[in-house]
Amino acid sequence: MEVAITKENFEGFRFGDKPLVVDFWASWCGPCRSLNPIITRLAEKYEGKIVVGKCDVEENEMLAMEFGIRNIPTIIFFSKGEMVEKVLGAQSESVLDEKFQRLLL
């Protein structure tokens, strides 16, 4: 299950005991909507191993700016508080699943 990422709770998840994947999106974004079910399935698959969050860029503009989000969807992968990968645009489930697996190595 995904968690809602906001400026207020981001640091807690970022520096938590599990890797973090954040999907930066907006409700009006077509590619974001098509990516949503993939993110949900991956969140369920990796539940307990990886925290999967969704960050609405319109509600969290400062957080999006902090990570230079200019295009959505953008997915950022964090390990031990550090950004380890940034993926722009909608991706296939298999491509994202591979990135989730690498995050656990």
Tab-separated table of N, CA, C and O in Angstrom:
chain	number	residue	atom	x	y	z
A	1	MET	N	0.837	-1.189	0.000
A	1	MET	CA	0.000	0.000	0.000
A	1	MET	C	0.878	1.246	0.000
A	1	MET	O	1.857	1.338	0.712
A	2	GLU	N	0.515	2.190	-0.848
A	2	GLU	CA	1.279	3.429	-0.927
A	2	GLU	C	0.925	4.357	0.242
A	2	GLU	O	-0.162	4.279	0.787
A	3	VAL	N	1.893	5.207	0.568
A	3	VAL	CA	1.657	6.238	1.580
A	3	VAL	C	1.684	7.586	0.877
A	3	VAL	O	2.346	7.747	-0.151
A	4	ALA	N	0.957	8.539	1.410
A	4	ALA	CA	0.972	9.901	0.871
A	4	ALA	C	2.203	10.611	1.417
A	4	ALA	O	2.391	10.708	2.629
A	5	ILE	N	3.038	11.087	0.525
A	5	ILE	CA	4.259	11.793	0.923
A	5	ILE	C	3.992	13.294	0.896
A	5	ILE	O	3.498	13.832	-0.100
A	6	THR	N	4.321	13.936	2.001
A	6	THR	CA	4.187	15.384	2.115
A	6	THR	C	5.509	15.948	2.642
A	6	THR	O	6.379	15.202	3.092
A	7	LYS	N	5.638	17.258	2.595
A	7	LYS	CA	6.839	17.903	3.140
A	7	LYS	C	7.005	17.552	4.624
A	7	LYS	O	8.123	17.369	5.101
A	8	GLU	N	5.874	17.405	5.317
A	8	GLU	CA	5.910	17.138	6.760
A	8	GLU	C	6.398	15.732	7.104
A	8	GLU	O	7.065	15.544	8.111
A	9	ASN	N	6.095	14.723	6.279
A	9	ASN	CA	6.464	13.360	6.657
A	9	ASN	C	7.606	12.779	5.827
A	9	ASN	O	8.088	11.684	6.103
A	10	PHE	N	8.059	13.504	4.812
A	10	PHE	CA	9.051	12.971	3.887
A	10	PHE	C	10.338	12.535	4.571
A	10	PHE	O	10.834	11.435	4.331
A	11	GLU	N	10.910	13.384	5.390
A	11	GLU	CA	12.197	13.062	6.025
A	11	GLU	C	12.121	11.787	6.860
A	11	GLU	O	13.059	10.991	6.876
A	12	GLY	N	10.999	11.577	7.545
A	12	GLY	CA	10.827	10.367	8.341
A	12	GLY	C	10.889	9.118	7.483
A	12	GLY	O	11.518	8.120	7.855
A	13	PHE	N	10.241	9.154	6.333
A	13	PHE	CA	10.290	8.012	5.419
A	13	PHE	C	11.659	7.903	4.750
A	13	PHE	O	12.208	6.811	4.603
A	14	ARG	N	12.221	9.030	4.368
A	14	ARG	CA	13.508	9.025	3.659
A	14	ARG	C	14.615	8.403	4.497
A	14	ARG	O	15.441	7.655	3.993
A	15	PHE	N	14.628	8.723	5.775
A	15	PHE	CA	15.680	8.214	6.650
A	15	PHE	C	15.182	7.061	7.525
A	15	PHE	O	15.794	6.747	8.538
A	16	GLY	N	14.090	6.432	7.115
A	16	GLY	CA	13.553	5.285	7.842
A	16	GLY	C	14.409	4.046	7.634
A	16	GLY	O	15.459	4.075	6.988
A	17	ASP	N	13.935	2.932	8.171
A	17	ASP	CA	14.714	1.694	8.110
A	17	ASP	C	14.514	0.897	6.822
A	17	ASP	O	15.135	-0.143	6.640
A	18	LYS	N	13.680	1.392	5.905
A	18	LYS	CA	13.438	0.704	4.635
A	18	LYS	C	13.742	1.656	3.478
A	18	LYS	O	13.610	2.868	3.608
A	19	PRO	N	14.133	1.092	2.329
A	19	PRO	CA	14.288	1.945	1.147
A	19	PRO	C	12.962	2.624	0.825
A	19	PRO	O	11.893	2.140	1.203
A	20	LEU	N	13.027	3.734	0.112
A	20	LEU	CA	11.845	4.523	-0.222
A	20	LEU	C	11.792	4.774	-1.723
A	20	LEU	O	12.803	5.106	-2.339
A	21	VAL	N	10.603	4.596	-2.291
A	21	VAL	CA	10.348	4.943	-3.687
A	21	VAL	C	9.222	5.968	-3.679
A	21	VAL	O	8.172	5.731	-3.084
A	22	VAL	N	9.451	7.114	-4.320
A	22	VAL	CA	8.434	8.168	-4.350
A	22	VAL	C	8.030	8.447	-5.797
A	22	VAL	O	8.873	8.751	-6.638
A	23	ASP	N	6.728	8.339	-6.043
A	23	ASP	CA	6.138	8.658	-7.339
A	23	ASP	C	5.613	10.091	-7.263
A	23	ASP	O	4.670	10.371	-6.529
A	24	PHE	N	6.253	11.002	-7.986
A	24	PHE	CA	5.795	12.393	-8.057
A	24	PHE	C	4.791	12.470	-9.208
A	24	PHE	O	5.128	12.145	-10.343
A	25	TRP	N	3.579	12.922	-8.919
A	25	TRP	CA	2.478	12.866	-9.870
A	25	TRP	C	1.528	14.041	-9.677
A	25	TRP	O	1.697	14.837	-8.751
A	26	ALA	N	0.518	14.124	-10.555
A	26	ALA	CA	-0.577	15.093	-10.415
A	26	ALA	C	-1.840	14.446	-10.990
A	26	ALA	O	-1.767	13.629	-11.911
A	27	SER	N	-2.980	14.844	-10.452
A	27	SER	CA	-4.251	14.224	-10.852
A	27	SER	C	-4.599	14.488	-12.316
A	27	SER	O	-5.256	13.672	-12.948
A	28	TRP	N	-4.138	15.586	-12.893
A	28	TRP	CA	-4.460	15.937	-14.270
A	28	TRP	C	-3.528	15.290	-15.296
A	28	TRP	O	-3.731	15.401	-16.497
A	29	CYS	N	-2.519	14.575	-14.837
A	29	CYS	CA	-1.480	14.006	-15.695
A	29	CYS	C	-1.888	12.614	-16.194
A	29	CYS	O	-1.987	11.675	-15.407
A	30	GLY	N	-2.108	12.499	-17.509
A	30	GLY	CA	-2.500	11.216	-18.097
A	30	GLY	C	-1.485	10.104	-17.875
A	30	GLY	O	-1.855	9.010	-17.433
A	31	PRO	N	-0.197	10.313	-18.181
A	31	PRO	CA	0.796	9.268	-17.927
A	31	PRO	C	0.870	8.870	-16.441
A	31	PRO	O	1.111	7.706	-16.116
A	32	CYS	N	0.645	9.833	-15.548
A	32	CYS	CA	0.636	9.524	-14.113
A	32	CYS	C	-0.504	8.566	-13.789
A	32	CYS	O	-0.329	7.611	-13.024
A	33	ARG	N	-1.665	8.826	-14.368
A	33	ARG	CA	-2.827	7.960	-14.119
A	33	ARG	C	-2.585	6.555	-14.668
A	33	ARG	O	-2.969	5.575	-14.047
A	34	SER	N	-1.919	6.456	-15.816
A	34	SER	CA	-1.652	5.124	-16.373
A	34	SER	C	-0.609	4.377	-15.550
A	34	SER	O	-0.618	3.147	-15.501
A	35	LEU	N	0.275	5.097	-14.893
A	35	LEU	CA	1.308	4.482	-14.058
A	35	LEU	C	0.762	4.049	-12.698
A	35	LEU	O	1.299	3.134	-12.073
A	36	ASN	N	-0.310	4.667	-12.256
A	36	ASN	CA	-0.847	4.424	-10.915
A	36	ASN	C	-1.077	2.952	-10.593
A	36	ASN	O	-0.644	2.479	-9.528
A	37	PRO	N	-1.750	2.153	-11.447
A	37	PRO	CA	-1.960	0.745	-11.079
A	37	PRO	C	-0.662	-0.056	-10.989
A	37	PRO	O	-0.554	-0.982	-10.179
A	38	ILE	N	0.333	0.331	-11.774
A	38	ILE	CA	1.632	-0.350	-11.701
A	38	ILE	C	2.287	-0.073	-10.356
A	38	ILE	O	2.794	-0.979	-9.693
A	39	ILE	N	2.270	1.188	-9.942
A	39	ILE	CA	2.856	1.561	-8.647
A	39	ILE	C	2.125	0.833	-7.521
A	39	ILE	O	2.750	0.322	-6.584
A	40	THR	N	0.806	0.730	-7.619
A	40	THR	CA	0.025	0.037	-6.592
A	40	THR	C	0.418	-1.443	-6.511
A	40	THR	O	0.617	-1.982	-5.421
A	41	ARG	N	0.541	-2.098	-7.656
A	41	ARG	CA	0.929	-3.518	-7.658
A	41	ARG	C	2.323	-3.713	-7.074
A	41	ARG	O	2.560	-4.641	-6.297
A	42	LEU	N	3.264	-2.841	-7.438
A	42	LEU	CA	4.618	-2.960	-6.900
A	42	LEU	C	4.652	-2.666	-5.402
A	42	LEU	O	5.395	-3.306	-4.656
A	43	ALA	N	3.842	-1.719	-4.954
A	43	ALA	CA	3.761	-1.425	-3.518
A	43	ALA	C	3.276	-2.652	-2.759
A	43	ALA	O	3.790	-2.968	-1.680
A	44	GLU	N	2.300	-3.347	-3.317
A	44	GLU	CA	1.790	-4.570	-2.672
A	44	GLU	C	2.845	-5.668	-2.693
A	44	GLU	O	3.052	-6.362	-1.701
A	45	LYS	N	3.528	-5.829	-3.816
A	45	LYS	CA	4.547	-6.872	-3.963
A	45	LYS	C	5.700	-6.689	-2.974
A	45	LYS	O	6.215	-7.655	-2.425
A	46	TYR	N	6.103	-5.442	-2.759
A	46	TYR	CA	7.268	-5.164	-1.910
A	46	TYR	C	6.885	-4.660	-0.514
A	46	TYR	O	7.749	-4.155	0.215
A	47	GLU	N	5.621	-4.828	-0.153
A	47	GLU	CA	5.177	-4.376	1.169
A	47	GLU	C	6.024	-5.028	2.262
A	47	GLU	O	6.308	-6.214	2.215
A	48	GLY	N	6.456	-4.221	3.218
A	48	GLY	CA	7.297	-4.708	4.300
A	48	GLY	C	8.780	-4.643	3.983
A	48	GLY	O	9.610	-4.791	4.870
A	49	LYS	N	9.128	-4.451	2.699
A	49	LYS	CA	10.531	-4.374	2.284
A	49	LYS	C	10.911	-2.983	1.792
A	49	LYS	O	12.026	-2.529	2.014
A	50	ILE	N	9.974	-2.333	1.060
A	50	ILE	CA	10.201	-1.005	0.494
A	50	ILE	C	8.967	-0.159	0.791
A	50	ILE	O	7.846	-0.628	0.625
A	51	VAL	N	9.187	1.075	1.213
A	51	VAL	CA	8.078	2.011	1.389
A	51	VAL	C	7.845	2.690	0.034
A	51	VAL	O	8.781	3.203	-0.572
A	52	VAL	N	6.604	2.634	-0.424
A	52	VAL	CA	6.249	3.253	-1.702
A	52	VAL	C	5.320	4.420	-1.405
A	52	VAL	O	4.268	4.252	-0.788
A	53	GLY	N	5.731	5.603	-1.843
A	53	GLY	CA	4.952	6.803	-1.573
A	53	GLY	C	4.551	7.517	-2.845
A	53	GLY	O	5.190	7.387	-3.884
A	54	LYS	N	3.460	8.268	-2.742
A	54	LYS	CA	2.978	9.099	-3.841
A	54	LYS	C	2.975	10.538	-3.356
A	54	LYS	O	2.476	10.828	-2.284
A	55	CYS	N	3.580	11.410	-4.150
A	55	CYS	CA	3.674	12.816	-3.786
A	55	CYS	C	3.005	13.654	-4.865
A	55	CYS	O	3.496	13.727	-6.000
A	56	ASP	N	1.876	14.273	-4.524
A	56	ASP	CA	1.160	15.147	-5.442
A	56	ASP	C	1.954	16.448	-5.557
A	56	ASP	O	2.094	17.187	-4.581
A	57	VAL	N	2.476	16.715	-6.757
A	57	VAL	CA	3.340	17.887	-6.935
A	57	VAL	C	2.597	19.201	-6.756
A	57	VAL	O	3.212	20.215	-6.407
A	58	GLU	N	1.305	19.208	-6.967
A	58	GLU	CA	0.541	20.449	-6.788
A	58	GLU	C	0.336	20.769	-5.314
A	58	GLU	O	0.276	21.928	-4.935
A	59	GLU	N	0.230	19.751	-4.484
A	59	GLU	CA	0.050	19.954	-3.044
A	59	GLU	C	1.389	20.081	-2.319
A	59	GLU	O	1.428	20.526	-1.177
A	60	ASN	N	2.464	19.659	-2.952
A	60	ASN	CA	3.788	19.638	-2.318
A	60	ASN	C	4.831	20.248	-3.252
A	60	ASN	O	5.859	19.647	-3.548
A	61	GLU	N	4.560	21.458	-3.676
A	61	GLU	CA	5.406	22.137	-4.654
A	61	GLU	C	6.849	22.294	-4.173
A	61	GLU	O	7.790	22.108	-4.945
A	62	MET	N	7.037	22.601	-2.909
A	62	MET	CA	8.392	22.815	-2.381
A	62	MET	C	9.203	21.517	-2.419
A	62	MET	O	10.387	21.534	-2.742
A	63	LEU	N	8.571	20.402	-2.106
A	63	LEU	CA	9.262	19.114	-2.144
A	63	LEU	C	9.630	18.751	-3.587
A	63	LEU	O	10.742	18.291	-3.851
A	64	ALA	N	8.723	19.003	-4.507
A	64	ALA	CA	9.015	18.749	-5.920
A	64	ALA	C	10.176	19.625	-6.388
A	64	ALA	O	11.068	19.158	-7.109
A	65	MET	N	10.196	20.872	-5.981
A	65	MET	CA	11.283	21.782	-6.350
A	65	MET	C	12.611	21.319	-5.766
A	65	MET	O	13.653	21.418	-6.419
A	66	GLU	N	12.576	20.822	-4.538
A	66	GLU	CA	13.792	20.358	-3.871
A	66	GLU	C	14.504	19.277	-4.693
A	66	GLU	O	15.731	19.209	-4.707
A	67	PHE	N	13.729	18.447	-5.385
A	67	PHE	CA	14.312	17.365	-6.182
A	67	PHE	C	14.300	17.648	-7.676
A	67	PHE	O	14.531	16.760	-8.490
A	68	GLY	N	14.054	18.901	-8.042
A	68	GLY	CA	14.137	19.300	-9.432
A	68	GLY	C	13.130	18.615	-10.333
A	68	GLY	O	13.433	18.330	-11.484
A	69	ILE	N	11.933	18.371	-9.809
A	69	ILE	CA	10.899	17.713	-10.602
A	69	ILE	C	10.355	18.727	-11.606
A	69	ILE	O	9.725	19.704	-11.234
A	70	ARG	N	10.623	18.481	-12.878
A	70	ARG	CA	10.142	19.366	-13.938
A	70	ARG	C	9.128	18.655	-14.836
A	70	ARG	O	8.365	19.295	-15.529
A	71	ASN	N	9.210	17.337	-14.854
A	71	ASN	CA	8.300	16.517	-15.648
A	71	ASN	C	7.699	15.450	-14.750
A	71	ASN	O	8.385	14.929	-13.860
A	72	ILE	N	6.451	15.126	-15.003
A	72	ILE	CA	5.816	14.057	-14.251
A	72	ILE	C	5.212	13.066	-15.231
A	72	ILE	O	4.872	13.452	-16.354
A	73	PRO	N	5.140	11.805	-14.843
A	73	PRO	CA	5.596	11.281	-13.566
A	73	PRO	C	7.126	11.203	-13.488
A	73	PRO	O	7.797	11.001	-14.489
A	74	THR	N	7.622	11.378	-12.293
A	74	THR	CA	9.020	11.144	-11.962
A	74	THR	C	9.041	10.252	-10.732
A	74	THR	O	8.333	10.518	-9.763
A	75	ILE	N	9.841	9.211	-10.787
A	75	ILE	CA	9.953	8.283	-9.661
A	75	ILE	C	11.380	8.367	-9.141
A	75	ILE	O	12.337	8.222	-9.910
A	76	ILE	N	11.503	8.593	-7.835
A	76	ILE	CA	12.826	8.681	-7.219
A	76	ILE	C	12.976	7.538	-6.214
A	76	ILE	O	12.094	7.284	-5.404
A	77	PHE	N	14.138	6.884	-6.282
A	77	PHE	CA	14.476	5.757	-5.416
A	77	PHE	C	15.505	6.223	-4.393
A	77	PHE	O	16.525	6.808	-4.768
A	78	PHE	N	15.230	5.962	-3.109
A	78	PHE	CA	16.123	6.351	-2.020
A	78	PHE	C	16.568	5.110	-1.252
A	78	PHE	O	15.769	4.212	-0.990
A	79	SER	N	17.835	5.092	-0.881
A	79	SER	CA	18.372	4.039	-0.025
A	79	SER	C	19.215	4.711	1.054
A	79	SER	O	20.102	5.520	0.733
A	80	LYS	N	18.924	4.413	2.293
A	80	LYS	CA	19.645	5.001	3.431
A	80	LYS	C	19.650	6.524	3.357
A	80	LYS	O	20.643	7.167	3.664
A	81	GLY	N	18.542	7.102	2.894
A	81	GLY	CA	18.391	8.544	2.845
A	81	GLY	C	18.939	9.202	1.595
A	81	GLY	O	18.691	10.374	1.355
A	82	GLU	N	19.679	8.460	0.778
A	82	GLU	CA	20.298	9.017	-0.416
A	82	GLU	C	19.505	8.661	-1.666
A	82	GLU	O	19.057	7.520	-1.818
A	83	MET	N	19.379	9.615	-2.579
A	83	MET	CA	18.753	9.333	-3.854
A	83	MET	C	19.719	8.476	-4.663
A	83	MET	O	20.861	8.859	-4.883
A	84	VAL	N	19.240	7.297	-5.107
A	84	VAL	CA	20.104	6.400	-5.865
A	84	VAL	C	19.696	6.298	-7.330
A	84	VAL	O	20.478	5.859	-8.167
A	85	GLU	N	18.454	6.704	-7.646
A	85	GLU	CA	18.011	6.662	-9.039
A	85	GLU	C	16.803	7.572	-9.209
A	85	GLU	O	16.000	7.740	-8.299
A	86	LYS	N	16.686	8.127	-10.419
A	86	LYS	CA	15.559	8.999	-10.762
A	86	LYS	C	15.085	8.574	-12.147
A	86	LYS	O	15.874	8.536	-13.087
A	87	VAL	N	13.803	8.241	-12.253
A	87	VAL	CA	13.229	7.761	-13.505
A	87	VAL	C	12.168	8.755	-13.963
A	87	VAL	O	11.249	9.083	-13.210
A	88	LEU	N	12.303	9.230	-15.206
A	88	LEU	CA	11.357	10.193	-15.758
A	88	LEU	C	10.388	9.498	-16.699
A	88	LEU	O	10.795	8.661	-17.498
A	89	GLY	N	9.117	9.860	-16.594
A	89	GLY	CA	8.109	9.336	-17.500
A	89	GLY	C	7.563	7.985	-17.075
A	89	GLY	O	8.111	7.313	-16.210
A	90	ALA	N	6.458	7.619	-17.711
A	90	ALA	CA	5.831	6.334	-17.430
A	90	ALA	C	6.747	5.217	-17.923
A	90	ALA	O	7.341	5.313	-18.986
A	91	GLN	N	6.854	4.178	-17.125
A	91	GLN	CA	7.693	3.027	-17.435
A	91	GLN	C	6.852	1.759	-17.366
A	91	GLN	O	5.806	1.733	-16.728
A	92	SER	N	7.353	0.694	-17.960
A	92	SER	CA	6.648	-0.584	-17.881
A	92	SER	C	6.823	-1.179	-16.479
A	92	SER	O	7.760	-0.835	-15.754
A	93	GLU	N	5.927	-2.061	-16.136
A	93	GLU	CA	5.996	-2.713	-14.826
A	93	GLU	C	7.287	-3.507	-14.684
A	93	GLU	O	7.910	-3.505	-13.621
A	94	SER	N	7.716	-4.173	-15.752
A	94	SER	CA	8.940	-4.990	-15.661
A	94	SER	C	10.173	-4.116	-15.418
A	94	SER	O	11.051	-4.487	-14.634
A	95	VAL	N	10.244	-2.964	-16.068
A	95	VAL	CA	11.380	-2.054	-15.864
A	95	VAL	C	11.403	-1.558	-14.420
A	95	VAL	O	12.445	-1.570	-13.761
A	96	LEU	N	10.248	-1.146	-13.916
A	96	LEU	CA	10.186	-0.646	-12.535
A	96	LEU	C	10.446	-1.759	-11.531
A	96	LEU	O	11.119	-1.541	-10.523
A	97	ASP	N	9.935	-2.953	-11.799
A	97	ASP	CA	10.153	-4.076	-10.890
A	97	ASP	C	11.650	-4.365	-10.757
A	97	ASP	O	12.149	-4.613	-9.662
A	98	GLU	N	12.372	-4.296	-11.855
A	98	GLU	CA	13.825	-4.510	-11.823
A	98	GLU	C	14.498	-3.451	-10.937
A	98	GLU	O	15.404	-3.757	-10.161
A	99	LYS	N	14.044	-2.213	-11.025
A	99	LYS	CA	14.616	-1.138	-10.211
A	99	LYS	C	14.286	-1.331	-8.735
A	99	LYS	O	15.106	-1.061	-7.863
A	100	PHE	N	13.086	-1.815	-8.440
A	100	PHE	CA	12.725	-2.124	-7.059
A	100	PHE	C	13.637	-3.214	-6.531
A	100	PHE	O	14.124	-3.128	-5.393
A	101	GLN	N	13.864	-4.254	-7.325
A	101	GLN	CA	14.724	-5.365	-6.897
A	101	GLN	C	16.143	-4.880	-6.606
A	101	GLN	O	16.744	-5.285	-5.603
A	102	ARG	N	16.655	-4.014	-7.482
A	102	ARG	CA	18.011	-3.482	-7.271
A	102	ARG	C	18.121	-2.671	-5.996
A	102	ARG	O	19.157	-2.625	-5.356
A	103	LEU	N	17.020	-2.024	-5.624
A	103	LEU	CA	17.019	-1.208	-4.407
A	103	LEU	C	17.234	-2.064	-3.160
A	103	LEU	O	17.740	-1.590	-2.152
A	104	LEU	N	16.875	-3.338	-3.257
A	104	LEU	CA	17.029	-4.238	-2.099
A	104	LEU	C	18.403	-4.880	-2.010
A	104	LEU	O	18.709	-5.531	-1.011
A	105	LEU	N	19.241	-4.707	-3.020
A	105	LEU	CA	20.579	-5.332	-3.008
A	105	LEU	C	21.524	-4.605	-2.083
A	105	LEU	O	21.430	-3.455	-1.827
